[in-house]
Amino acid sequence: MDADRRVLFFGDSFVAGVGDPTARGWVGRVVAASFDAGLPLVAYNLGIRRETSLEVAARWRDEARPRMRAAARYGVVFSFGVNDTTVEDGRLRVGPAATADALGRVLDGAARLALPALVVGPAPAGEPAQDTRVGALSAALRRVAAACGVPFVDVFADLRADAAWTAEAAAGDGSHPGAGGYAALAGLVLAGGWLPWLRGHPSRQNPQI
Amino acid sequence: MDADRRVLFFGDSFVAGVGDPTARGWVGRVVAASFDAGLPLVAYNLGIRRETSLEVAARWRDEARPRMRAAARYGVVFSFGVNDTTVEDGRLRVGPAATADALGRVLDGAARLALPALVVGPAPAGEPAQDTRVGALSAALRRVAAACGVPFVDVFADLRADAAWTAEAAAGDGSHPGAGGYAALAGLVLAGGWLPWLRGHPSRQNPQI
């Protein structure tokens, strides 16, 4: 019998795949590639548009609970930070120290549950001043993940240089790409060690979340 | 500017698309067809494997809340009931009267929020005695939806007769189809009035959920 793998993806609009006319986003493409590689899984996409790190950190345990009631091999993916770097009413929605702290807290929470975690760094927002902040934040989040012993996939620089991503975002709402951009992001996650991470999940039976 | 449409899909493993190696399920296919028809949307897939009607009814408001904070046109889709008809330890997980009551409650709740709703009936479970119960439940849920003035897409009989659905389910875990079966289900939802329902959403601004 196949291992019963289940992965929960928490994050923002990029996790939700907003703007992808194929409705797959990067999460769907990574899941399909996992099936193709002989690693079928149940995926729960829990990305919410406009959410900051603080909002993801506040809800992830509550939304994980009903999705983790079976005896299965669970994993959790976090990807957030872009919305933290938005300026609203003259101030940052969330400053970088608070974002890093939020990541540390969710990774500590996952570790306490012996729940394997993986972090996908923030994608470019499409606005130069903001993207300077996103790039710095991505580096900071990478350090947090490393300190927690959790794999981190840095996607910022590659996506900012990606022709499909930038053209689709510009043709769309300015931030969200279409199918080509999400395919590029999925490719980075796959190249960043996705399949070994998924394959290596320890067997978890009925985690008490 | 395009209308900002957002649809929340609540239900069970069939909503989550369990077993589809393309990671799209029926929800992803319906969303992609909506884009193709000039009706882009943000979709939140909130299907959870093994959940009964009672479990969906218990969580839907909590999970809708963080996903309904923007000024947008919202809609909600419910699809559950198959797991209610499972016998465990010699008894039904949820009896048909309780399932019908749960559907009535979630539809009343949506109506109080002036939130357009659509119901997709339960799919076959793949076991003959259980499927007798699923067929009867589908008819009962159709009556509840009609009484609430909510569109209902009956999929049970067509899917039980669908060659791809039955062959894939038999080749898989017995219940969940693969890509062909989910494509058939998506086709039934599209034929059942999906696009007119999506197009007809009234404009909802910041519903107070």
XYZ file of C-alpha atoms in Angstrom, chain A:
209
model
C 0.000 0.000 0.000
C 1.182 3.490 -0.766
C 2.229 5.712 2.063
C -0.619 8.068 2.958
C 1.113 11.431 2.544
C -0.726 14.662 3.307
C 0.719 18.142 3.010
C -0.816 21.395 4.202
C 0.227 24.560 2.351
C -0.211 27.760 4.347
C 0.368 31.214 2.978
C -0.859 34.045 0.844
C -2.284 34.638 -2.646
C 0.726 33.076 -4.339
C 0.046 29.843 -2.455
C -3.618 30.117 -3.433
C -2.554 30.508 -7.075
C -4.438 33.749 -7.624
C -4.469 34.704 -11.296
C -3.591 31.311 -12.766
C -6.186 30.589 -15.452
C -5.379 26.866 -15.247
C -6.335 26.885 -11.543
C -3.218 24.971 -10.600
C -0.826 27.569 -9.241
C 2.583 26.429 -8.076
C 1.091 24.139 -5.459
C -0.969 22.164 -7.992
C 2.027 21.788 -10.282
C 4.241 20.564 -7.478
C 1.570 18.092 -6.391
C 1.150 16.786 -9.953
C 4.934 16.394 -10.253
C 4.900 14.421 -7.015
C 2.314 12.002 -8.422
C 4.418 11.716 -11.572
C 7.434 10.852 -9.425
C 5.564 8.046 -7.699
C 4.804 10.066 -4.558
C 1.027 10.579 -4.515
C -0.287 12.837 -1.776
C -3.313 14.629 -0.444
C -2.736 18.380 -0.641
C -4.640 21.008 1.305
C -4.134 24.490 -0.112
C -4.631 27.010 2.665
C -3.317 30.149 1.019
C -5.365 33.288 1.645
C -5.095 36.418 -0.406
C -3.689 39.523 1.327
C -2.588 37.656 4.435
C 0.557 38.640 6.284
C 2.837 36.349 8.262
C 0.991 37.321 11.423
C -2.354 36.274 10.001
C -1.003 32.924 8.798
C 0.647 32.330 12.160
C -2.621 33.109 13.940
C -4.726 30.571 12.043
C -2.525 27.717 10.945
C -3.026 25.510 13.990
C -6.816 25.871 13.900
C -6.985 24.991 10.211
C -4.479 22.158 10.515
C -6.457 20.420 13.249
C -9.408 19.053 11.211
C -7.027 18.117 8.397
C -4.750 16.019 10.610
C -7.126 13.516 12.137
C -6.039 10.464 10.149
C -3.082 8.190 10.697
C -0.870 9.504 7.899
C 2.460 11.072 7.068
C 1.954 14.800 7.380
C 4.028 17.736 6.272
C 3.484 21.477 6.296
C 4.663 24.192 3.928
C 4.750 27.886 4.767
C 5.118 30.686 2.252
C 4.417 34.272 3.199
C 5.972 37.696 3.615
C 5.130 39.642 0.462
C 2.071 41.266 2.028
C 4.094 42.171 5.106
C 6.190 44.475 2.913
C 3.246 46.523 1.642
C 2.981 50.112 2.815
C -0.536 51.092 3.863
C -1.460 54.463 5.334
C 2.202 55.388 5.331
C 3.499 52.370 7.227
C 4.612 48.817 6.627
C 1.932 46.251 7.303
C 4.466 44.132 9.206
C 8.110 44.997 9.814
C 10.818 42.481 8.948
C 11.694 41.612 12.545
C 8.072 40.705 13.226
C 7.880 38.633 10.044
C 11.000 36.715 11.023
C 9.573 36.184 14.482
C 6.319 34.851 12.993
C 8.236 32.359 10.879
C 10.218 31.243 13.904
C 7.015 30.713 15.851
C 5.271 28.621 13.194
C 8.389 26.511 12.671
C 8.778 26.006 16.420
C 5.121 24.967 16.528
C 5.607 22.476 13.731
C 8.724 21.087 15.421
C 6.847 20.571 18.672
C 4.398 18.431 16.697
C 7.320 16.588 15.036
C 5.773 17.825 11.809
C 8.199 18.121 8.871
C 8.182 21.665 7.481
C 9.431 23.404 4.374
C 9.493 27.136 3.634
C 9.125 28.772 0.248
C 10.416 32.337 0.313
C 8.388 35.345 -0.790
C 7.897 36.115 -4.482
C 8.460 39.535 -6.029
C 5.594 42.003 -5.613
C 6.261 43.758 -8.906
C 6.981 47.218 -7.492
C 10.673 48.216 -7.254
C 10.761 49.818 -3.805
C 8.698 47.041 -2.313
C 10.823 44.407 -4.011
C 13.910 45.778 -2.306
C 12.155 44.997 0.950
C 11.010 41.559 -0.291
C 14.550 40.615 -1.261
C 15.920 41.595 2.148
C 13.065 39.801 3.875
C 13.679 36.631 1.877
C 17.284 36.593 3.084
C 16.148 37.116 6.672
C 13.600 34.317 6.452
C 16.224 32.020 5.011
C 18.330 32.585 8.121
C 15.366 31.819 10.389
C 14.613 28.589 8.535
C 18.279 27.564 8.670
C 18.364 28.194 12.415
C 15.322 25.916 12.745
C 16.872 23.234 10.508
C 14.072 23.609 7.968
C 14.644 23.650 4.197
C 14.088 27.025 2.555
C 13.503 27.575 -1.148
C 14.587 31.053 -2.201
C 12.548 32.129 -5.218
C 12.833 35.925 -5.186
C 15.812 36.606 -7.434
C 14.973 33.925 -9.972
C 11.368 35.058 -10.309
C 12.326 38.718 -10.624
C 14.507 37.684 -13.547
C 11.914 35.338 -15.037
C 10.454 36.612 -18.309
C 7.120 34.791 -17.981
C 6.615 35.890 -14.390
C 7.342 39.555 -15.016
C 5.411 39.767 -18.287
C 2.340 38.025 -16.877
C 2.355 40.060 -13.679
C 2.628 43.278 -15.671
C -0.204 42.194 -17.941
C -2.313 41.180 -14.942
C -2.772 43.028 -11.664
C 0.901 43.928 -11.380
C 1.781 41.277 -8.805
C 0.260 37.919 -9.714
C 1.539 35.987 -12.716
C -0.383 33.590 -14.950
C 0.299 29.987 -15.821
C 3.878 30.573 -16.992
C 4.950 32.389 -13.859
C 3.431 29.791 -11.573
C 5.140 27.070 -13.607
C 8.449 28.868 -13.028
C 7.798 29.056 -9.292
C 6.854 25.367 -9.206
C 10.078 24.572 -11.049
C 12.091 26.394 -8.403
C 10.366 24.488 -5.593
C 11.016 21.197 -7.373
C 14.638 22.127 -8.013
C 14.908 23.265 -4.400
C 14.538 19.775 -2.973
C 10.796 19.149 -2.908
C 10.798 15.467 -3.808
C 13.509 14.429 -1.330
C 11.688 16.391 1.370
C 8.390 14.680 0.550
C 9.975 11.251 0.310
C 11.784 11.670 3.577
C 8.768 12.388 5.745
C 8.933 10.339 8.870
C 5.846 8.286 9.545
C 3.520 10.257 11.778
C 0.497 8.613 13.282
C -2.318 10.784 14.593
C -0.276 13.792 15.651
C -1.886 15.483 18.620
C -2.294 18.947 17.222
